[in-house]
XYZ file of C-alpha atoms in Angstrom:
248
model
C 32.106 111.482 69.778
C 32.506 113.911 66.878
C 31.089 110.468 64.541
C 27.774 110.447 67.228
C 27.425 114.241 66.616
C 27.439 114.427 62.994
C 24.944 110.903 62.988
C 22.399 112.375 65.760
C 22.403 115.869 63.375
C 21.588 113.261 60.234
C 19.003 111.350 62.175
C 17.611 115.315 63.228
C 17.254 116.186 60.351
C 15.798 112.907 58.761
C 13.076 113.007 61.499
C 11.816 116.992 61.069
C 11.760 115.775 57.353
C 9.827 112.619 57.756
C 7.577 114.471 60.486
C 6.903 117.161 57.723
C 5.874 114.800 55.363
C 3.422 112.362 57.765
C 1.691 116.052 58.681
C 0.820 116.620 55.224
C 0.300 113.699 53.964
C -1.658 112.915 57.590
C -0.083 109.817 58.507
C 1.352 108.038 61.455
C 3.476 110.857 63.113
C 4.541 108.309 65.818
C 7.716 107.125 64.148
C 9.152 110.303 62.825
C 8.572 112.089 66.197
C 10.739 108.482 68.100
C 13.430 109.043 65.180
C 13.579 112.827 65.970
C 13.464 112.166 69.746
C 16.885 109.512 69.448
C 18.436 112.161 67.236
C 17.889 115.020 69.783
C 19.041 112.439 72.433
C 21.765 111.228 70.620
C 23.020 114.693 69.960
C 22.473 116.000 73.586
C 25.134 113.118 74.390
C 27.542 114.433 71.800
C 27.123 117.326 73.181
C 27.863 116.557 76.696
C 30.628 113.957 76.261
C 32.478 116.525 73.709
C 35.072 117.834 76.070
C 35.277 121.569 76.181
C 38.064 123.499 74.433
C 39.703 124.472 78.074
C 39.772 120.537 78.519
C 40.822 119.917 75.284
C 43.605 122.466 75.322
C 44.336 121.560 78.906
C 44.244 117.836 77.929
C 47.191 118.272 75.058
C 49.168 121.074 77.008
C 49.421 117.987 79.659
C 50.275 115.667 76.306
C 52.948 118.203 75.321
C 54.697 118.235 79.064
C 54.837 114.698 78.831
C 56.653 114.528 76.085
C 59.150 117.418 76.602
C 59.680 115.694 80.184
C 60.562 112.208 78.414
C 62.068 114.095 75.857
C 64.575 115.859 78.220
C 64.734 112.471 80.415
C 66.493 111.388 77.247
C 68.739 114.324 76.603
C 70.316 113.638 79.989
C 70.573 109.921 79.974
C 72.191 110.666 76.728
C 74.528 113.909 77.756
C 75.192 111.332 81.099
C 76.329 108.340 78.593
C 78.169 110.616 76.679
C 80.155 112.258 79.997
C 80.882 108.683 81.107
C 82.147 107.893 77.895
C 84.630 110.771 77.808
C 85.705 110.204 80.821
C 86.391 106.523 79.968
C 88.542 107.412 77.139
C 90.668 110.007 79.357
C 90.895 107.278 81.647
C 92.533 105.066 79.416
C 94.419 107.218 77.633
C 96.189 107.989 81.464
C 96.390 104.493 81.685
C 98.196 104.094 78.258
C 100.414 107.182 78.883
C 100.874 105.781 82.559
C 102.192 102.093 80.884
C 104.283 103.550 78.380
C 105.976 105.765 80.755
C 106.656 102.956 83.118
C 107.667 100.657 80.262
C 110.318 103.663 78.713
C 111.388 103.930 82.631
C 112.422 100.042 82.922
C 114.314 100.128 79.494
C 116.250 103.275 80.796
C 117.109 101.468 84.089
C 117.996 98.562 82.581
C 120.191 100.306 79.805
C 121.865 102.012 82.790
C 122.251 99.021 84.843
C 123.458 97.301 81.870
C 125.622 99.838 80.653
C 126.926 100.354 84.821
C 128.069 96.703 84.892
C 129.562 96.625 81.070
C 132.156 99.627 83.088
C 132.544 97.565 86.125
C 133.377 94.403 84.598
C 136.473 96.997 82.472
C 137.141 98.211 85.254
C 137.812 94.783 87.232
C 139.870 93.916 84.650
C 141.836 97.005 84.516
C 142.448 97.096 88.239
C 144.405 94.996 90.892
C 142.440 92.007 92.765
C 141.941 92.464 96.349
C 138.842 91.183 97.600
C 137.764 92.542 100.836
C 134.422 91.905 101.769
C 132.526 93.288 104.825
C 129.232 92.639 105.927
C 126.993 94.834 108.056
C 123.711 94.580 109.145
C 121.956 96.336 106.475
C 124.399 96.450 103.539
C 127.641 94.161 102.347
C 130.408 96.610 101.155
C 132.739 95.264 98.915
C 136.813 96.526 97.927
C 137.322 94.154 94.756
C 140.215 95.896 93.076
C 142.738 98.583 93.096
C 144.912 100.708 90.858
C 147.399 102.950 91.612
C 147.816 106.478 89.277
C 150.579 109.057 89.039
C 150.032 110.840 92.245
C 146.429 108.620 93.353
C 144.646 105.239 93.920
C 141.543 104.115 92.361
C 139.443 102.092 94.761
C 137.038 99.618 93.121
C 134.002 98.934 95.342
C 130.644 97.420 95.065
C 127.481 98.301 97.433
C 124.605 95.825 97.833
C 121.372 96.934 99.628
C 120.538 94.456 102.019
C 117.717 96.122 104.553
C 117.064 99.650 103.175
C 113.828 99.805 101.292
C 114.016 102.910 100.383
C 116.640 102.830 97.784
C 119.323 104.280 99.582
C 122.297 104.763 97.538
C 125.643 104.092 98.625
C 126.664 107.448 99.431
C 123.825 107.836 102.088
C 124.750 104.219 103.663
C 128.651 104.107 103.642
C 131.665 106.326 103.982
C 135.122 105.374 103.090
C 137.869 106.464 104.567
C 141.586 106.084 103.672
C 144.661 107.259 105.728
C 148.698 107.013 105.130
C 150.950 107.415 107.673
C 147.890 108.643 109.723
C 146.916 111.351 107.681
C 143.196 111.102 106.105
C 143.740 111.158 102.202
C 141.427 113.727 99.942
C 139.064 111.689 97.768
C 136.301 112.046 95.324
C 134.077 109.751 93.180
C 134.506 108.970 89.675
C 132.322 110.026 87.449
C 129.369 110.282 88.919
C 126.153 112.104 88.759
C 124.425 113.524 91.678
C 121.164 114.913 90.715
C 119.002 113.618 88.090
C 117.169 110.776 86.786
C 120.471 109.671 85.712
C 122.139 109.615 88.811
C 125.431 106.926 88.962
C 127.804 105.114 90.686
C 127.824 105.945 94.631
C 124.955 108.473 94.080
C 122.497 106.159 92.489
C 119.005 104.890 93.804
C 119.894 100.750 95.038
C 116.840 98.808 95.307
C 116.507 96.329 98.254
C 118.425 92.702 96.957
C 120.480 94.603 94.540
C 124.224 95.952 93.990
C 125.484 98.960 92.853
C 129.525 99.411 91.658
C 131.369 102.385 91.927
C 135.317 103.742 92.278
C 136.541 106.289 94.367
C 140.003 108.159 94.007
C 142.320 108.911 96.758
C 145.575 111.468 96.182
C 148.095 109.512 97.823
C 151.321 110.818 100.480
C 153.683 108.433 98.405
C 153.452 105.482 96.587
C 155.691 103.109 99.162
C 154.027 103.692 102.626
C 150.641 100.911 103.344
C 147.220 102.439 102.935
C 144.284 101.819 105.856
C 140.780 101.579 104.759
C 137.955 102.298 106.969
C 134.224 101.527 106.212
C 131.771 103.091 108.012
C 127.933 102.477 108.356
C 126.537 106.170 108.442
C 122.758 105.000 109.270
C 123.315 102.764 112.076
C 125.695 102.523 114.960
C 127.634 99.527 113.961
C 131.267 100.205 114.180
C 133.243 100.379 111.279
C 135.487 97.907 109.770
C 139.083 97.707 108.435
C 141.384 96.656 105.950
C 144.841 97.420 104.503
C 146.409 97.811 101.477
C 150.565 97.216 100.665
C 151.385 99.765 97.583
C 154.488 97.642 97.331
């Protein structure tokens, strides 16, 4: 439009000039008046189709909220991408922790099993054979050797899980009981560990399916007069079962 305004001002101006000059020189006055009349035409559509400044300025304040509005559409899909992200890496970097954890938990369990059966398999060998087996309805209990002390007796037992899924340890599932001449004999557990993530022996966490060894010492009345073992289930109401031993 601004091209149509500065052309119709040209043509204007051409036709006043070629107006002037038919007057004086008294010639044909028809064509300079029809250019002067499209020039004044042409520039009274300029004029009209030139949008005012409140339009104009309305026109690119409208322009300039567009652009902020896509401009700030884009700030958040990018802030959002960027969130996501972050979170993605904290995700996996729980996930890595989470693995390595669980990975440096199975070595230590299987260091401890490992190292749990290395002392069981001494102390078979150290200790006399027995062999008494007894089976119950959610655990076989095991008396494989024996060895007698100064003024005790070593038991050498073995506890395999076989309907807890819980882990119950042997302490929770079993008690042992030993009399001589029908008086019950003191006893505690050897070398164990009670509390912990390294808990042992009759205190340790037994998975379903799996065994768990461990000794318990009894101070003895005398060293000539027969011992009786009694196992008892402590978390069901199977009676318990029996066994002797001859200390000579």
């Amino acid at each position: 439009m601004a091209f149509i305004g500065i052309l119709s001002v040209v043509v204007i101006i051409v036709g006043i000039v070629w107006s002037v000059i038919a007057l004086i020189m008294k010639k044909d006055k028809m064509k300079p008046l029809i250019t002067l009349g499209v020039g004044i035409a042409a520039c009274i559509v300029a004029v009209i189709a030139t949008p005012s400044s409140e339009e104009f300025a309305e026109a690119q304040a409208s322009s300039e909220r567009v652009e902020e509005s896509k401009s700030k559409e884009q700030e958040a899909e990018a802030s959002k991408e960027a969130e996501e992200s972050k979170e993605q890496a904290i995700q996996e970097s729980k996930e890595a922790k989470a693995s390595e954890e669980s990975q440096e938990k199975e070595v230590k369990e299987s260091k401890q099993k490992e190292k749990e059966e290395t002392e069981a398999s001494k102390k078979k060998e150290e200790a006399e054979n027995i062999d008494e087996n007894f089976e119950f309805d959610d655990f076989n209990f095991e008396i494989y050797g024996a060895k007698i002390n100064d003024e005790s007796i070593t038991l050498y037992m073995e506890y395999e899980n076989m309907g807890y899924t819980d882990e119950t340890p042997a302490i929770s599932a079993v008690a042992v009981d030993v009399e001589q001449n029908g008086e019950n004999l003191s006893g505690d557990n050897d070398e164990i560990k009670a509390r912990g993530d390294d808990k042992t022996g009759a205190y340790a966490d037994v998975k379903l399916g799996t065994k768990m060894p461990f000794t318990e010492t009894f101070e003895l009345e005398n060293k000539k007069d027969d011992l009786e073992i009694s196992v008892f289930p402590m978390m069901s109401d199977e009676e318990s079962k029996k066994t002797k031993i001859e200390l000579n």
